[in-house]
Amino acid sequence: MNALFSSTVKSGLIALGIVSGVTAPS
């Protein structure tokens, strides 16, 4: 469960970073 949770969180952070980069490019 912990491994799955960590994987989900990591994927979420990566997705958030991609969305942030696309919506607000520096």
PDB file of N, CA and C in Angstrom:
ATOM      1  N   MET A   1       0.840  -1.207   0.000  1.00  0.00           N
ATOM      2  CA  MET A   1       0.000   0.000   0.000  1.00  0.00           C
ATOM      3  C   MET A   1       0.869   1.248   0.000  1.00  0.00           C
ATOM      4  N   ASN A   2       1.898   1.254   0.842  1.00  0.00           N
ATOM      5  CA  ASN A   2       2.770   2.429   0.918  1.00  0.00           C
ATOM      6  C   ASN A   2       3.436   2.705  -0.427  1.00  0.00           C
ATOM      7  N   ALA A   3       3.900   1.635  -1.090  1.00  0.00           N
ATOM      8  CA  ALA A   3       4.568   1.805  -2.379  1.00  0.00           C
ATOM      9  C   ALA A   3       3.586   2.374  -3.398  1.00  0.00           C
ATOM     10  N   LEU A   4       2.368   1.845  -3.383  1.00  0.00           N
ATOM     11  CA  LEU A   4       1.353   2.318  -4.330  1.00  0.00           C
ATOM     12  C   LEU A   4       1.019   3.778  -4.055  1.00  0.00           C
ATOM     13  N   PHE A   5       0.884   4.106  -2.769  1.00  0.00           N
ATOM     14  CA  PHE A   5       0.563   5.480  -2.382  1.00  0.00           C
ATOM     15  C   PHE A   5       1.670   6.422  -2.833  1.00  0.00           C
ATOM     16  N   SER A   6       2.914   6.032  -2.600  1.00  0.00           N
ATOM     17  CA  SER A   6       4.061   6.865  -2.983  1.00  0.00           C
ATOM     18  C   SER A   6       4.081   7.065  -4.492  1.00  0.00           C
ATOM     19  N   SER A   7       3.801   5.999  -5.231  1.00  0.00           N
ATOM     20  CA  SER A   7       3.798   6.072  -6.687  1.00  0.00           C
ATOM     21  C   SER A   7       2.710   7.033  -7.154  1.00  0.00           C
ATOM     22  N   THR A   8       1.544   6.950  -6.524  1.00  0.00           N
ATOM     23  CA  THR A   8       0.433   7.827  -6.896  1.00  0.00           C
ATOM     24  C   THR A   8       0.782   9.281  -6.613  1.00  0.00           C
ATOM     25  N   VAL A   9       1.372   9.529  -5.451  1.00  0.00           N
ATOM     26  CA  VAL A   9       1.745  10.899  -5.079  1.00  0.00           C
ATOM     27  C   VAL A   9       2.785  11.437  -6.054  1.00  0.00           C
ATOM     28  N   LYS A  10       3.784  10.610  -6.362  1.00  0.00           N
ATOM     29  CA  LYS A  10       4.840  11.044  -7.286  1.00  0.00           C
ATOM     30  C   LYS A  10       4.241  11.376  -8.650  1.00  0.00           C
ATOM     31  N   SER A  11       3.344  10.515  -9.131  1.00  0.00           N
ATOM     32  CA  SER A  11       2.704  10.744 -10.427  1.00  0.00           C
ATOM     33  C   SER A  11       1.901  12.040 -10.381  1.00  0.00           C
ATOM     34  N   GLY A  12       1.227  12.277  -9.261  1.00  0.00           N
ATOM     35  CA  GLY A  12       0.428  13.489  -9.119  1.00  0.00           C
ATOM     36  C   GLY A  12       1.307  14.730  -9.161  1.00  0.00           C
ATOM     37  N   LEU A  13       2.439  14.682  -8.472  1.00  0.00           N
ATOM     38  CA  LEU A  13       3.351  15.825  -8.452  1.00  0.00           C
ATOM     39  C   LEU A  13       3.907  16.082  -9.848  1.00  0.00           C
ATOM     40  N   ILE A  14       4.255  15.011 -10.556  1.00  0.00           N
ATOM     41  CA  ILE A  14       4.776  15.144 -11.914  1.00  0.00           C
ATOM     42  C   ILE A  14       3.710  15.757 -12.816  1.00  0.00           C
ATOM     43  N   ALA A  15       2.480  15.258 -12.697  1.00  0.00           N
ATOM     44  CA  ALA A  15       1.383  15.777 -13.518  1.00  0.00           C
ATOM     45  C   ALA A  15       1.158  17.253 -13.209  1.00  0.00           C
ATOM     46  N   LEU A  16       1.203  17.603 -11.924  1.00  0.00           N
ATOM     47  CA  LEU A  16       1.001  18.992 -11.512  1.00  0.00           C
ATOM     48  C   LEU A  16       2.099  19.875 -12.096  1.00  0.00           C
ATOM     49  N   GLY A  17       3.323  19.377 -12.086  1.00  0.00           N
ATOM     50  CA  GLY A  17       4.446  20.137 -12.630  1.00  0.00           C
ATOM     51  C   GLY A  17       4.277  20.362 -14.126  1.00  0.00           C
ATOM     52  N   ILE A  18       3.824  19.328 -14.832  1.00  0.00           N
ATOM     53  CA  ILE A  18       3.623  19.440 -16.280  1.00  0.00           C
ATOM     54  C   ILE A  18       2.529  20.464 -16.570  1.00  0.00           C
ATOM     55  N   VAL A  19       1.418  20.361 -15.830  1.00  0.00           N
ATOM     56  CA  VAL A  19       0.299  21.291 -16.031  1.00  0.00           C
ATOM     57  C   VAL A  19       0.752  22.717 -15.749  1.00  0.00           C
ATOM     58  N   SER A  20       1.509  22.900 -14.672  1.00  0.00           N
ATOM     59  CA  SER A  20       1.989  24.235 -14.310  1.00  0.00           C
ATOM     60  C   SER A  20       2.887  24.780 -15.418  1.00  0.00           C
ATOM     61  N   GLY A  21       3.748  23.922 -15.959  1.00  0.00           N
ATOM     62  CA  GLY A  21       4.659  24.348 -17.015  1.00  0.00           C
ATOM     63  C   GLY A  21       3.908  24.719 -18.285  1.00  0.00           C
ATOM     64  N   VAL A  22       2.812  24.013 -18.552  1.00  0.00           N
ATOM     65  CA  VAL A  22       2.044  24.274 -19.779  1.00  0.00           C
ATOM     66  C   VAL A  22       1.178  25.520 -19.629  1.00  0.00           C
ATOM     67  N   THR A  23       0.540  25.663 -18.469  1.00  0.00           N
ATOM     68  CA  THR A  23      -0.383  26.783 -18.273  1.00  0.00           C
ATOM     69  C   THR A  23       0.352  28.077 -17.945  1.00  0.00           C
ATOM     70  N   ALA A  24       1.514  27.965 -17.302  1.00  0.00           N
ATOM     71  CA  ALA A  24       2.260  29.169 -16.930  1.00  0.00           C
ATOM     72  C   ALA A  24       3.741  29.015 -17.268  1.00  0.00           C
ATOM     73  N   PRO A  25       4.054  29.026 -18.557  1.00  0.00           N
ATOM     74  CA  PRO A  25       5.458  28.879 -18.974  1.00  0.00           C
ATOM     75  C   PRO A  25       6.288  30.074 -18.537  1.00  0.00           C
ATOM     76  N   SER A  26       7.461  29.797 -18.012  1.00  0.00           N
ATOM     77  CA  SER A  26       8.326  30.880 -17.538  1.00  0.00           C
ATOM     78  C   SER A  26       9.103  31.445 -18.722  1.00  0.00           C
TER      79      SER A  26
END
